[in-house]
């Protein structure tokens, strides 16, 4: 296949101290804006409108991870198969664009029917944010890390301005979500325009490789997108399930306190996830081949600590009255537990092409446990029960992943199809 241009080489070294600080400052300011601005907007909106906003965003955040699932795949695969970078980029961009198109269609339908417009706008905002993360990730894997910091600094400034206008004029949540989605889509369009021609959504396929090889590569990239993106997608679905159960159980007003607790926990998890993204190209190369055993062994040690953190959760729900204290204690347990499980999954999924099946399976177990626990605990403990469901979900994921790692059934992973003279896949899987 066509060689990547020199400027398109994947970056496999973690950024230095100053650049890391700039990246975290840009992304941290963005995260603080999208999560704290709604808390300030609760003043002009009131409790009912804020609960409507929080419920819509909570039920739609899974779209972010559905759209951005390709980012992890690109950060893992491109360093291992640099000559195929353009083909990988085209596949992951199409994966990211599909939810945006579907969300836009849903928003148009909701507008015509005049029903569910806030939820549809939240879906479009979340899908657009996922596309933005993929676009930034592709620039980052090409070595343009400053693009990440500059983009999110500019988007943050725009969102702060829009939030200030919403606060001043008391615009409804629907208007705020529409403005957020428009901002994310505009930023994504600029970033996609700046990608090399071979990396664009509509880029032409490489002429060197025949259609069979291109189809095989596309299948492998799609499989990697699905497996690597599933844990984060399922984690967001767990949140959505909790919001849905809160509404069904008659605790819709408790969506506000639950949103605040999840926001505080989300700062830590978002920072950790971003750190993983920055280091993933280097980690993907470091843990391939025999070094993967060391990564899996370390993951098992982390998982055992995580399971210990889960143990106090259920006794607290049974002994304490539902309220702010119980919600705070459960949040303090869930935050480090989720971080440990995420770190263990990060180590496992970057070893070879078959390990992501274990992380995907453990995440699915966590979703089942979250749904069952929410159905039992939320009617009794409202927002505290929802947080307890998330805690039990993370504990179940940790146990499932540890069990999967203990019964290792490994076979050699299938490598990506290689371009002429590309030996970068010789010692590693997908």
JSON list of N, CA and C in Angstrom, two decimals, residues 54-62 233-251 255 258 262 363-379 382-383 385-387 389-390 393:
[
{"chain": "A", "resi": 54, "resn": "UNK", "atom": "N", "xyz": [-30.27, 17.02, 32.52]},
{"chain": "A", "resi": 54, "resn": "UNK", "atom": "CA", "xyz": [-29.39, 15.99, 33.06]},
{"chain": "A", "resi": 54, "resn": "UNK", "atom": "C", "xyz": [-29.83, 14.61, 32.59]},
{"chain": "A", "resi": 55, "resn": "UNK", "atom": "N", "xyz": [-31.12, 14.35, 32.59]},
{"chain": "A", "resi": 55, "resn": "UNK", "atom": "CA", "xyz": [-31.60, 13.04, 32.13]},
{"chain": "A", "resi": 55, "resn": "UNK", "atom": "C", "xyz": [-31.30, 12.81, 30.66]},
{"chain": "A", "resi": 56, "resn": "UNK", "atom": "N", "xyz": [-31.51, 13.84, 29.82]},
{"chain": "A", "resi": 56, "resn": "UNK", "atom": "CA", "xyz": [-31.25, 13.69, 28.38]},
{"chain": "A", "resi": 56, "resn": "UNK", "atom": "C", "xyz": [-29.77, 13.45, 28.11]},
{"chain": "A", "resi": 57, "resn": "UNK", "atom": "N", "xyz": [-28.90, 14.21, 28.76]},
{"chain": "A", "resi": 57, "resn": "UNK", "atom": "CA", "xyz": [-27.46, 14.04, 28.56]},
{"chain": "A", "resi": 57, "resn": "UNK", "atom": "C", "xyz": [-27.01, 12.69, 29.10]},
{"chain": "A", "resi": 58, "resn": "UNK", "atom": "N", "xyz": [-27.52, 12.31, 30.27]},
{"chain": "A", "resi": 58, "resn": "UNK", "atom": "CA", "xyz": [-27.13, 11.03, 30.84]},
{"chain": "A", "resi": 58, "resn": "UNK", "atom": "C", "xyz": [-27.54, 9.85, 29.98]},
{"chain": "A", "resi": 59, "resn": "UNK", "atom": "N", "xyz": [-28.73, 9.93, 29.36]},
{"chain": "A", "resi": 59, "resn": "UNK", "atom": "CA", "xyz": [-29.19, 8.83, 28.52]},
{"chain": "A", "resi": 59, "resn": "UNK", "atom": "C", "xyz": [-28.54, 8.81, 27.14]},
{"chain": "A", "resi": 60, "resn": "UNK", "atom": "N", "xyz": [-27.85, 9.89, 26.76]},
{"chain": "A", "resi": 60, "resn": "UNK", "atom": "CA", "xyz": [-27.28, 9.96, 25.42]},
{"chain": "A", "resi": 60, "resn": "UNK", "atom": "C", "xyz": [-25.76, 9.90, 25.38]},
{"chain": "A", "resi": 61, "resn": "UNK", "atom": "N", "xyz": [-25.10, 9.91, 26.55]},
{"chain": "A", "resi": 61, "resn": "UNK", "atom": "CA", "xyz": [-23.64, 9.96, 26.54]},
{"chain": "A", "resi": 61, "resn": "UNK", "atom": "C", "xyz": [-23.01, 8.72, 25.93]},
{"chain": "A", "resi": 62, "resn": "UNK", "atom": "N", "xyz": [-23.74, 7.62, 25.85]},
{"chain": "A", "resi": 62, "resn": "UNK", "atom": "CA", "xyz": [-23.19, 6.43, 25.21]},
{"chain": "A", "resi": 62, "resn": "UNK", "atom": "C", "xyz": [-22.84, 6.70, 23.75]},
{"chain": "A", "resi": 233, "resn": "UNK", "atom": "N", "xyz": [-18.27, 2.25, 25.93]},
{"chain": "A", "resi": 233, "resn": "UNK", "atom": "CA", "xyz": [-19.67, 2.35, 25.53]},
{"chain": "A", "resi": 233, "resn": "UNK", "atom": "C", "xyz": [-20.58, 1.72, 26.57]},
{"chain": "A", "resi": 234, "resn": "UNK", "atom": "N", "xyz": [-20.20, 0.56, 27.07]},
{"chain": "A", "resi": 234, "resn": "UNK", "atom": "CA", "xyz": [-21.01, -0.13, 28.08]},
{"chain": "A", "resi": 234, "resn": "UNK", "atom": "C", "xyz": [-21.04, 0.67, 29.38]},
{"chain": "A", "resi": 235, "resn": "UNK", "atom": "N", "xyz": [-19.91, 1.29, 29.74]},
{"chain": "A", "resi": 235, "resn": "UNK", "atom": "CA", "xyz": [-19.89, 2.12, 30.96]},
{"chain": "A", "resi": 235, "resn": "UNK", "atom": "C", "xyz": [-20.89, 3.27, 30.85]},
{"chain": "A", "resi": 236, "resn": "UNK", "atom": "N", "xyz": [-20.96, 3.88, 29.67]},
{"chain": "A", "resi": 236, "resn": "UNK", "atom": "CA", "xyz": [-21.94, 4.96, 29.49]},
{"chain": "A", "resi": 236, "resn": "UNK", "atom": "C", "xyz": [-23.37, 4.41, 29.45]},
{"chain": "A", "resi": 237, "resn": "UNK", "atom": "N", "xyz": [-23.54, 3.19, 28.92]},
{"chain": "A", "resi": 237, "resn": "UNK", "atom": "CA", "xyz": [-24.87, 2.58, 28.95]},
{"chain": "A", "resi": 237, "resn": "UNK", "atom": "C", "xyz": [-25.31, 2.27, 30.37]},
{"chain": "A", "resi": 238, "resn": "UNK", "atom": "N", "xyz": [-24.36, 1.93, 31.23]},
{"chain": "A", "resi": 238, "resn": "UNK", "atom": "CA", "xyz": [-24.70, 1.72, 32.65]},
{"chain": "A", "resi": 238, "resn": "UNK", "atom": "C", "xyz": [-25.27, 3.00, 33.25]},
{"chain": "A", "resi": 239, "resn": "UNK", "atom": "N", "xyz": [-24.66, 4.14, 32.91]},
{"chain": "A", "resi": 239, "resn": "UNK", "atom": "CA", "xyz": [-25.19, 5.42, 33.37]},
{"chain": "A", "resi": 239, "resn": "UNK", "atom": "C", "xyz": [-26.60, 5.66, 32.82]},
{"chain": "A", "resi": 240, "resn": "UNK", "atom": "N", "xyz": [-26.77, 5.38, 31.53]},
{"chain": "A", "resi": 240, "resn": "UNK", "atom": "CA", "xyz": [-28.08, 5.59, 30.90]},
{"chain": "A", "resi": 240, "resn": "UNK", "atom": "C", "xyz": [-29.14, 4.73, 31.57]},
{"chain": "A", "resi": 241, "resn": "UNK", "atom": "N", "xyz": [-28.79, 3.49, 31.88]},
{"chain": "A", "resi": 241, "resn": "UNK", "atom": "CA", "xyz": [-29.73, 2.59, 32.55]},
{"chain": "A", "resi": 241, "resn": "UNK", "atom": "C", "xyz": [-30.14, 3.17, 33.90]},
{"chain": "A", "resi": 242, "resn": "UNK", "atom": "N", "xyz": [-29.17, 3.71, 34.63]},
{"chain": "A", "resi": 242, "resn": "UNK", "atom": "CA", "xyz": [-29.49, 4.29, 35.94]},
{"chain": "A", "resi": 242, "resn": "UNK", "atom": "C", "xyz": [-30.45, 5.47, 35.81]},
{"chain": "A", "resi": 243, "resn": "UNK", "atom": "N", "xyz": [-30.24, 6.33, 34.81]},
{"chain": "A", "resi": 243, "resn": "UNK", "atom": "CA", "xyz": [-31.15, 7.45, 34.60]},
{"chain": "A", "resi": 243, "resn": "UNK", "atom": "C", "xyz": [-32.54, 6.96, 34.22]},
{"chain": "A", "resi": 244, "resn": "UNK", "atom": "N", "xyz": [-32.60, 5.94, 33.38]},
{"chain": "A", "resi": 244, "resn": "UNK", "atom": "CA", "xyz": [-33.90, 5.39, 32.97]},
{"chain": "A", "resi": 244, "resn": "UNK", "atom": "C", "xyz": [-34.64, 4.81, 34.16]},
{"chain": "A", "resi": 245, "resn": "UNK", "atom": "N", "xyz": [-33.94, 4.06, 35.00]},
{"chain": "A", "resi": 245, "resn": "UNK", "atom": "CA", "xyz": [-34.58, 3.44, 36.16]},
{"chain": "A", "resi": 245, "resn": "UNK", "atom": "C", "xyz": [-35.02, 4.51, 37.16]},
{"chain": "A", "resi": 246, "resn": "UNK", "atom": "N", "xyz": [-34.22, 5.58, 37.30]},
{"chain": "A", "resi": 246, "resn": "UNK", "atom": "CA", "xyz": [-34.64, 6.68, 38.17]},
{"chain": "A", "resi": 246, "resn": "UNK", "atom": "C", "xyz": [-35.98, 7.26, 37.70]},
{"chain": "A", "resi": 247, "resn": "UNK", "atom": "N", "xyz": [-36.14, 7.41, 36.40]},
{"chain": "A", "resi": 247, "resn": "UNK", "atom": "CA", "xyz": [-37.40, 7.92, 35.87]},
{"chain": "A", "resi": 247, "resn": "UNK", "atom": "C", "xyz": [-38.55, 6.95, 36.06]},
{"chain": "A", "resi": 248, "resn": "UNK", "atom": "N", "xyz": [-38.30, 5.67, 35.79]},
{"chain": "A", "resi": 248, "resn": "UNK", "atom": "CA", "xyz": [-39.35, 4.66, 35.92]},
{"chain": "A", "resi": 248, "resn": "UNK", "atom": "C", "xyz": [-39.79, 4.52, 37.37]},
{"chain": "A", "resi": 249, "resn": "UNK", "atom": "N", "xyz": [-38.84, 4.62, 38.30]},
{"chain": "A", "resi": 249, "resn": "UNK", "atom": "CA", "xyz": [-39.15, 4.44, 39.72]},
{"chain": "A", "resi": 249, "resn": "UNK", "atom": "C", "xyz": [-39.77, 5.68, 40.36]},
{"chain": "A", "resi": 250, "resn": "UNK", "atom": "N", "xyz": [-39.98, 6.73, 39.57]},
{"chain": "A", "resi": 250, "resn": "UNK", "atom": "CA", "xyz": [-40.59, 7.93, 40.12]},
{"chain": "A", "resi": 250, "resn": "UNK", "atom": "C", "xyz": [-39.62, 8.85, 40.83]},
{"chain": "A", "resi": 251, "resn": "UNK", "atom": "N", "xyz": [-38.32, 8.70, 40.55]},
{"chain": "A", "resi": 251, "resn": "UNK", "atom": "CA", "xyz": [-37.30, 9.55, 41.19]},
{"chain": "A", "resi": 251, "resn": "UNK", "atom": "C", "xyz": [-36.63, 10.46, 40.16]},
{"chain": "A", "resi": 255, "resn": "UNK", "atom": "N", "xyz": [-32.36, 12.81, 39.42]},
{"chain": "A", "resi": 255, "resn": "UNK", "atom": "CA", "xyz": [-31.37, 12.84, 38.35]},
{"chain": "A", "resi": 255, "resn": "UNK", "atom": "C", "xyz": [-30.36, 13.97, 38.55]},
{"chain": "A", "resi": 258, "resn": "UNK", "atom": "N", "xyz": [-27.72, 12.88, 41.22]},
{"chain": "A", "resi": 258, "resn": "UNK", "atom": "CA", "xyz": [-26.94, 11.82, 40.60]},
{"chain": "A", "resi": 258, "resn": "UNK", "atom": "C", "xyz": [-26.01, 12.40, 39.54]},
{"chain": "A", "resi": 262, "resn": "UNK", "atom": "N", "xyz": [-21.98, 12.01, 39.49]},
{"chain": "A", "resi": 262, "resn": "UNK", "atom": "CA", "xyz": [-21.31, 11.44, 38.33]},
{"chain": "A", "resi": 262, "resn": "UNK", "atom": "C", "xyz": [-20.33, 12.45, 37.73]},
{"chain": "A", "resi": 363, "resn": "UNK", "atom": "N", "xyz": [-16.94, -6.06, 30.41]},
{"chain": "A", "resi": 363, "resn": "UNK", "atom": "CA", "xyz": [-17.80, -4.88, 30.41]},
{"chain": "A", "resi": 363, "resn": "UNK", "atom": "C", "xyz": [-19.26, -5.25, 30.24]},
{"chain": "A", "resi": 364, "resn": "UNK", "atom": "N", "xyz": [-19.53, -6.26, 29.41]},
{"chain": "A", "resi": 364, "resn": "UNK", "atom": "CA", "xyz": [-20.90, -6.71, 29.22]},
{"chain": "A", "resi": 364, "resn": "UNK", "atom": "C", "xyz": [-21.48, -7.29, 30.51]},
{"chain": "A", "resi": 365, "resn": "UNK", "atom": "N", "xyz": [-20.66, -8.03, 31.23]},
{"chain": "A", "resi": 365, "resn": "UNK", "atom": "CA", "xyz": [-21.09, -8.55, 32.54]},
{"chain": "A", "resi": 365, "resn": "UNK", "atom": "C", "xyz": [-21.44, -7.38, 33.46]},
{"chain": "A", "resi": 366, "resn": "UNK", "atom": "N", "xyz": [-20.61, -6.34, 33.44]},
{"chain": "A", "resi": 366, "resn": "UNK", "atom": "CA", "xyz": [-20.89, -5.18, 34.27]},
{"chain": "A", "resi": 366, "resn": "UNK", "atom": "C", "xyz": [-22.20, -4.50, 33.93]},
{"chain": "A", "resi": 367, "resn": "UNK", "atom": "N", "xyz": [-22.55, -4.46, 32.65]},
{"chain": "A", "resi": 367, "resn": "UNK", "atom": "CA", "xyz": [-23.82, -3.86, 32.24]},
{"chain": "A", "resi": 367, "resn": "UNK", "atom": "C", "xyz": [-25.00, -4.66, 32.77]},
{"chain": "A", "resi": 368, "resn": "UNK", "atom": "N", "xyz": [-24.91, -5.97, 32.68]},
{"chain": "A", "resi": 368, "resn": "UNK", "atom": "CA", "xyz": [-25.99, -6.83, 33.20]},
{"chain": "A", "resi": 368, "resn": "UNK", "atom": "C", "xyz": [-26.17, -6.61, 34.70]},
{"chain": "A", "resi": 369, "resn": "UNK", "atom": "N", "xyz": [-25.05, -6.56, 35.43]},
{"chain": "A", "resi": 369, "resn": "UNK", "atom": "CA", "xyz": [-25.11, -6.35, 36.87]},
{"chain": "A", "resi": 369, "resn": "UNK", "atom": "C", "xyz": [-25.66, -4.96, 37.19]},
{"chain": "A", "resi": 370, "resn": "UNK", "atom": "N", "xyz": [-25.27, -3.95, 36.43]},
{"chain": "A", "resi": 370, "resn": "UNK", "atom": "CA", "xyz": [-25.77, -2.58, 36.67]},
{"chain": "A", "resi": 370, "resn": "UNK", "atom": "C", "xyz": [-27.27, -2.52, 36.49]},
{"chain": "A", "resi": 371, "resn": "UNK", "atom": "N", "xyz": [-27.79, -3.15, 35.43]},
{"chain": "A", "resi": 371, "resn": "UNK", "atom": "CA", "xyz": [-29.23, -3.13, 35.19]},
{"chain": "A", "resi": 371, "resn": "UNK", "atom": "C", "xyz": [-29.99, -3.84, 36.30]},
{"chain": "A", "resi": 372, "resn": "UNK", "atom": "N", "xyz": [-29.49, -5.00, 36.72]},
{"chain": "A", "resi": 372, "resn": "UNK", "atom": "CA", "xyz": [-30.17, -5.75, 37.78]},
{"chain": "A", "resi": 372, "resn": "UNK", "atom": "C", "xyz": [-30.09, -5.01, 39.11]},
{"chain": "A", "resi": 373, "resn": "UNK", "atom": "N", "xyz": [-28.90, -4.48, 39.44]},
{"chain": "A", "resi": 373, "resn": "UNK", "atom": "CA", "xyz": [-28.74, -3.78, 40.71]},
{"chain": "A", "resi": 373, "resn": "UNK", "atom": "C", "xyz": [-29.56, -2.50, 40.74]},
{"chain": "A", "resi": 374, "resn": "UNK", "atom": "N", "xyz": [-29.62, -1.78, 39.63]},
{"chain": "A", "resi": 374, "resn": "UNK", "atom": "CA", "xyz": [-30.42, -0.55, 39.59]},
{"chain": "A", "resi": 374, "resn": "UNK", "atom": "C", "xyz": [-31.90, -0.86, 39.78]},
{"chain": "A", "resi": 375, "resn": "UNK", "atom": "N", "xyz": [-32.37, -1.93, 39.15]},
{"chain": "A", "resi": 375, "resn": "UNK", "atom": "CA", "xyz": [-33.78, -2.30, 39.29]},
{"chain": "A", "resi": 375, "resn": "UNK", "atom": "C", "xyz": [-34.14, -2.61, 40.74]},
{"chain": "A", "resi": 376, "resn": "UNK", "atom": "N", "xyz": [-33.18, -3.15, 41.50]},
{"chain": "A", "resi": 376, "resn": "UNK", "atom": "CA", "xyz": [-33.44, -3.52, 42.89]},
{"chain": "A", "resi": 376, "resn": "UNK", "atom": "C", "xyz": [-33.21, -2.34, 43.84]},
{"chain": "A", "resi": 377, "resn": "UNK", "atom": "N", "xyz": [-32.13, -1.59, 43.63]},
{"chain": "A", "resi": 377, "resn": "UNK", "atom": "CA", "xyz": [-31.70, -0.59, 44.61]},
{"chain": "A", "resi": 377, "resn": "UNK", "atom": "C", "xyz": [-32.29, 0.79, 44.39]},
{"chain": "A", "resi": 378, "resn": "UNK", "atom": "N", "xyz": [-32.51, 1.20, 43.15]},
{"chain": "A", "resi": 378, "resn": "UNK", "atom": "CA", "xyz": [-32.99, 2.56, 42.89]},
{"chain": "A", "resi": 378, "resn": "UNK", "atom": "C", "xyz": [-34.36, 2.84, 43.50]},
{"chain": "A", "resi": 379, "resn": "UNK", "atom": "N", "xyz": [-35.35, 1.92, 43.41]},
{"chain": "A", "resi": 379, "resn": "UNK", "atom": "CA", "xyz": [-36.64, 2.21, 44.06]},
{"chain": "A", "resi": 379, "resn": "UNK", "atom": "C", "xyz": [-36.52, 2.47, 45.56]},
{"chain": "A", "resi": 382, "resn": "UNK", "atom": "N", "xyz": [-32.98, 5.57, 45.58]},
{"chain": "A", "resi": 382, "resn": "UNK", "atom": "CA", "xyz": [-32.96, 6.67, 44.59]},
{"chain": "A", "resi": 382, "resn": "UNK", "atom": "C", "xyz": [-31.56, 6.86, 44.01]},
{"chain": "A", "resi": 383, "resn": "UNK", "atom": "N", "xyz": [-31.02, 8.09, 44.07]},
{"chain": "A", "resi": 383, "resn": "UNK", "atom": "CA", "xyz": [-29.72, 8.36, 43.45]},
{"chain": "A", "resi": 383, "resn": "UNK", "atom": "C", "xyz": [-28.60, 7.56, 44.12]},
{"chain": "A", "resi": 385, "resn": "UNK", "atom": "N", "xyz": [-28.92, 4.55, 45.29]},
{"chain": "A", "resi": 385, "resn": "UNK", "atom": "CA", "xyz": [-29.02, 3.22, 44.71]},
{"chain": "A", "resi": 385, "resn": "UNK", "atom": "C", "xyz": [-28.43, 3.16, 43.31]},
{"chain": "A", "resi": 386, "resn": "UNK", "atom": "N", "xyz": [-28.58, 4.24, 42.54]},
{"chain": "A", "resi": 386, "resn": "UNK", "atom": "CA", "xyz": [-27.99, 4.28, 41.20]},
{"chain": "A", "resi": 386, "resn": "UNK", "atom": "C", "xyz": [-26.47, 4.24, 41.29]},
{"chain": "A", "resi": 387, "resn": "UNK", "atom": "N", "xyz": [-25.90, 4.99, 42.23]},
{"chain": "A", "resi": 387, "resn": "UNK", "atom": "CA", "xyz": [-24.44, 4.96, 42.39]},
{"chain": "A", "resi": 387, "resn": "UNK", "atom": "C", "xyz": [-23.97, 3.60, 42.89]},
{"chain": "A", "resi": 389, "resn": "UNK", "atom": "N", "xyz": [-25.35, 0.82, 42.14]},
{"chain": "A", "resi": 389, "resn": "UNK", "atom": "CA", "xyz": [-25.40, -0.05, 40.96]},
{"chain": "A", "resi": 389, "resn": "UNK", "atom": "C", "xyz": [-24.14, 0.10, 40.12]},
{"chain": "A", "resi": 390, "resn": "UNK", "atom": "N", "xyz": [-23.65, 1.33, 39.98]},
{"chain": "A", "resi": 390, "resn": "UNK", "atom": "CA", "xyz": [-22.40, 1.54, 39.24]},
{"chain": "A", "resi": 390, "resn": "UNK", "atom": "C", "xyz": [-21.22, 0.90, 39.96]},
{"chain": "A", "resi": 393, "resn": "UNK", "atom": "N", "xyz": [-21.41, -2.78, 39.44]},
{"chain": "A", "resi": 393, "resn": "UNK", "atom": "CA", "xyz": [-21.09, -3.06, 38.04]},
{"chain": "A", "resi": 393, "resn": "UNK", "atom": "C", "xyz": [-19.58, -3.09, 37.81]}
]
